[in-house]
PDB file of N, CA and C in Angstrom:
ATOM      1  N   MET B   1     -26.147   7.820  13.913  1.00 71.00           N
ATOM      2  CA  MET B   1     -26.368   7.153  15.018  1.00 71.00           C
ATOM      3  C   MET B   1     -25.620   6.609  15.170  1.00 71.00           C
ATOM      4  N   LYS B   2     -25.426   4.631  13.903  1.00 86.00           N
ATOM      5  CA  LYS B   2     -24.050   4.081  13.581  1.00 86.00           C
ATOM      6  C   LYS B   2     -22.540   4.732  13.641  1.00 86.00           C
ATOM      7  N   LYS B   3     -22.460   6.079  13.070  1.00 88.00           N
ATOM      8  CA  LYS B   3     -21.438   7.038  12.098  1.00 88.00           C
ATOM      9  C   LYS B   3     -20.924   7.094  13.780  1.00 88.00           C
ATOM     10  N   MET B   4     -21.672   7.741  14.746  1.00 88.00           N
ATOM     11  CA  MET B   4     -21.105   8.635  16.121  1.00 88.00           C
ATOM     12  C   MET B   4     -20.434   6.831  16.870  1.00 88.00           C
ATOM     13  N   PHE B   5     -21.176   5.821  17.626  1.00 89.00           N
ATOM     14  CA  PHE B   5     -20.491   4.803  17.682  1.00 89.00           C
ATOM     15  C   PHE B   5     -19.645   4.730  16.822  1.00 89.00           C
ATOM     16  N   LEU B   6     -19.209   4.179  15.403  1.00 87.00           N
ATOM     17  CA  LEU B   6     -17.937   3.495  15.288  1.00 87.00           C
ATOM     18  C   LEU B   6     -17.007   5.102  15.410  1.00 87.00           C
ATOM     19  N   VAL B   7     -17.287   6.298  15.440  1.00 86.00           N
ATOM     20  CA  VAL B   7     -16.259   7.244  15.667  1.00 86.00           C
ATOM     21  C   VAL B   7     -15.862   7.005  17.379  1.00 86.00           C
ATOM     22  N   MET B   8     -16.780   6.866  18.180  1.00 88.00           N
ATOM     23  CA  MET B   8     -16.295   6.980  19.326  1.00 88.00           C
ATOM     24  C   MET B   8     -15.394   5.044  19.518  1.00 88.00           C
ATOM     25  N   LEU B   9     -15.598   4.250  18.550  1.00 87.00           N
ATOM     26  CA  LEU B   9     -14.808   3.007  18.687  1.00 87.00           C
ATOM     27  C   LEU B   9     -13.225   3.083  18.328  1.00 87.00           C
ATOM     28  N   LEU B  10     -13.520   3.952  17.414  1.00 85.00           N
ATOM     29  CA  LEU B  10     -11.917   3.926  16.914  1.00 85.00           C
ATOM     30  C   LEU B  10     -10.958   4.939  17.424  1.00 85.00           C
ATOM     31  N   LEU B  11     -11.835   6.197  18.016  1.00 85.00           N
ATOM     32  CA  LEU B  11     -10.526   7.021  18.915  1.00 85.00           C
ATOM     33  C   LEU B  11     -10.813   6.139  20.280  1.00 85.00           C
ATOM     34  N   SER B  12     -11.338   5.412  21.052  1.00 88.00           N
ATOM     35  CA  SER B  12     -11.319   5.276  21.936  1.00 88.00           C
ATOM     36  C   SER B  12      -9.495   3.326  22.052  1.00 88.00           C
ATOM     37  N   PHE B  13     -10.154   2.771  20.589  1.00 85.00           N
ATOM     38  CA  PHE B  13      -9.189   2.038  19.289  1.00 85.00           C
ATOM     39  C   PHE B  13      -7.651   2.973  19.663  1.00 85.00           C
ATOM     40  N   PHE B  14      -7.596   4.084  19.113  1.00 78.00           N
ATOM     41  CA  PHE B  14      -6.542   4.449  18.480  1.00 78.00           C
ATOM     42  C   PHE B  14      -5.653   5.571  19.776  1.00 78.00           C
ATOM     43  N   SER B  15      -6.228   5.874  20.832  1.00 79.00           N
ATOM     44  CA  SER B  15      -6.025   6.324  21.602  1.00 79.00           C
ATOM     45  C   SER B  15      -5.384   5.075  22.768  1.00 79.00           C
ATOM     46  N   THR B  16      -5.776   3.955  22.520  1.00 80.00           N
ATOM     47  CA  THR B  16      -5.215   2.388  23.136  1.00 80.00           C
ATOM     48  C   THR B  16      -3.557   2.605  22.568  1.00 80.00           C
ATOM     49  N   ILE B  17      -3.601   2.783  21.334  1.00 72.00           N
ATOM     50  CA  ILE B  17      -2.579   1.675  20.808  1.00 72.00           C
ATOM     51  C   ILE B  17      -1.908   3.366  20.363  1.00 72.00           C
ATOM     52  N   ALA B  18      -1.917   5.267  20.673  1.00 67.00           N
ATOM     53  CA  ALA B  18      -0.984   5.229  21.277  1.00 67.00           C
ATOM     54  C   ALA B  18      -0.617   6.072  22.782  1.00 67.00           C
ATOM     55  N   GLN B  19      -1.266   5.249  23.369  1.00 72.00           N
ATOM     56  CA  GLN B  19      -0.752   4.830  25.250  1.00 72.00           C
ATOM     57  C   GLN B  19       0.171   3.713  25.121  1.00 72.00           C
ATOM     58  N   ALA B  20      -0.308   2.503  23.716  1.00 67.00           N
ATOM     59  CA  ALA B  20       0.697   1.537  23.695  1.00 67.00           C
ATOM     60  C   ALA B  20       2.125   2.165  22.739  1.00 67.00           C
ATOM     61  N   LYS B  21       2.232   2.832  21.998  1.00 67.00           N
ATOM     62  CA  LYS B  21       3.171   3.307  21.084  1.00 67.00           C
ATOM     63  C   LYS B  21       4.345   4.589  22.106  1.00 67.00           C
ATOM     64  N   GLU B  22       3.097   5.504  22.204  1.00 64.00           N
ATOM     65  CA  GLU B  22       3.154   6.290  22.972  1.00 64.00           C
ATOM     66  C   GLU B  22       4.156   7.616  21.819  1.00 64.00           C
ATOM     67  N   ASP B  23       3.435   7.243  20.625  1.00 60.00           N
ATOM     68  CA  ASP B  23       3.551   8.378  19.343  1.00 60.00           C
ATOM     69  C   ASP B  23       1.795   9.040  18.952  1.00 60.00           C
ATOM     70  N   ASN B  24       1.578   9.825  19.576  1.00 58.00           N
ATOM     71  CA  ASN B  24       0.686  10.366  20.242  1.00 58.00           C
ATOM     72  C   ASN B  24       0.378  11.103  18.710  1.00 58.00           C
ATOM     73  N   GLY B  25       1.300  12.315  17.918  1.00 67.00           N
ATOM     74  CA  GLY B  25       0.552  12.991  17.263  1.00 67.00           C
ATOM     75  C   GLY B  25       0.783  12.390  15.680  1.00 67.00           C
ATOM     76  N   GLN B  26       1.379  10.670  15.482  1.00 71.00           N
ATOM     77  CA  GLN B  26       1.451  10.174  13.825  1.00 71.00           C
ATOM     78  C   GLN B  26      -0.044   9.402  14.277  1.00 71.00           C
ATOM     79  N   THR B  27      -0.451   9.034  15.712  1.00 72.00           N
ATOM     80  CA  THR B  27      -1.024   8.077  16.058  1.00 72.00           C
ATOM     81  C   THR B  27      -3.108   8.815  15.737  1.00 72.00           C
ATOM     82  N   LEU B  28      -2.411   9.829  16.483  1.00 75.00           N
ATOM     83  CA  LEU B  28      -3.822  11.158  16.185  1.00 75.00           C
ATOM     84  C   LEU B  28      -4.099  11.969  14.585  1.00 75.00           C
ATOM     85  N   LYS B  29      -2.798  11.770  13.761  1.00 83.00           N
ATOM     86  CA  LYS B  29      -3.002  12.248  12.807  1.00 83.00           C
ATOM     87  C   LYS B  29      -3.986  10.607  11.468  1.00 83.00           C
ATOM     88  N   ASP B  30      -3.017  10.036  12.107  1.00 83.00           N
ATOM     89  CA  ASP B  30      -4.319   8.470  11.204  1.00 83.00           C
ATOM     90  C   ASP B  30      -5.293   8.433  12.490  1.00 83.00           C
ATOM     91  N   SER B  31      -5.580   8.543  12.988  1.00 79.00           N
ATOM     92  CA  SER B  31      -7.085   8.679  13.671  1.00 79.00           C
ATOM     93  C   SER B  31      -7.804   9.680  12.941  1.00 79.00           C
ATOM     94  N   LEU B  32      -7.352  10.884  12.815  1.00 83.00           N
ATOM     95  CA  LEU B  32      -8.186  11.955  12.260  1.00 83.00           C
ATOM     96  C   LEU B  32      -8.661  11.987  10.504  1.00 83.00           C
ATOM     97  N   ALA B  33      -7.551  11.544   9.652  1.00 88.00           N
ATOM     98  CA  ALA B  33      -7.636  10.472   8.146  1.00 88.00           C
ATOM     99  C   ALA B  33      -8.707   9.752   8.234  1.00 88.00           C
ATOM    100  N   VAL B  34      -8.616   9.183   9.309  1.00 86.00           N
ATOM    101  CA  VAL B  34     -10.031   7.915   9.447  1.00 86.00           C
ATOM    102  C   VAL B  34     -11.266   8.332   9.345  1.00 86.00           C
ATOM    103  N   ILE B  35     -11.237   8.793  10.514  1.00 85.00           N
ATOM    104  CA  ILE B  35     -12.418  10.049  10.645  1.00 85.00           C
ATOM    105  C   ILE B  35     -12.531  10.919   9.417  1.00 85.00           C
ATOM    106  N   ASP B  36     -12.025  11.046   8.632  1.00 86.00           N
ATOM    107  CA  ASP B  36     -12.487  12.385   8.065  1.00 86.00           C
ATOM    108  C   ASP B  36     -12.392  11.411   6.754  1.00 86.00           C
ATOM    109  N   GLU B  37     -12.317   9.928   6.689  1.00 87.00           N
ATOM    110  CA  GLU B  37     -12.746   9.814   5.389  1.00 87.00           C
ATOM    111  C   GLU B  37     -14.497   8.977   6.064  1.00 87.00           C
ATOM    112  N   ILE B  38     -14.099   8.642   6.789  1.00 88.00           N
ATOM    113  CA  ILE B  38     -15.814   8.370   7.322  1.00 88.00           C
ATOM    114  C   ILE B  38     -17.354   9.130   7.061  1.00 88.00           C
ATOM    115  N   MET B  39     -16.812  10.087   7.485  1.00 83.00           N
ATOM    116  CA  MET B  39     -17.563  11.496   7.223  1.00 83.00           C
ATOM    117  C   MET B  39     -17.807  12.207   5.736  1.00 83.00           C
ATOM    118  N   ASN B  40     -16.608  11.379   4.945  1.00 79.00           N
ATOM    119  CA  ASN B  40     -17.105  11.897   3.537  1.00 79.00           C
ATOM    120  C   ASN B  40     -17.682  11.281   2.667  1.00 79.00           C
TER     121      ASN B  40
END
């Protein structure tokens, strides 16, 4: 339950960065890498 909340928090955080930088591809890769780390 706590992990799901963290993932949602990270996704909103990274999407905010993506909008600010307009560098969606790299930011998405970074966020997926972080989420992958959390899940393992």
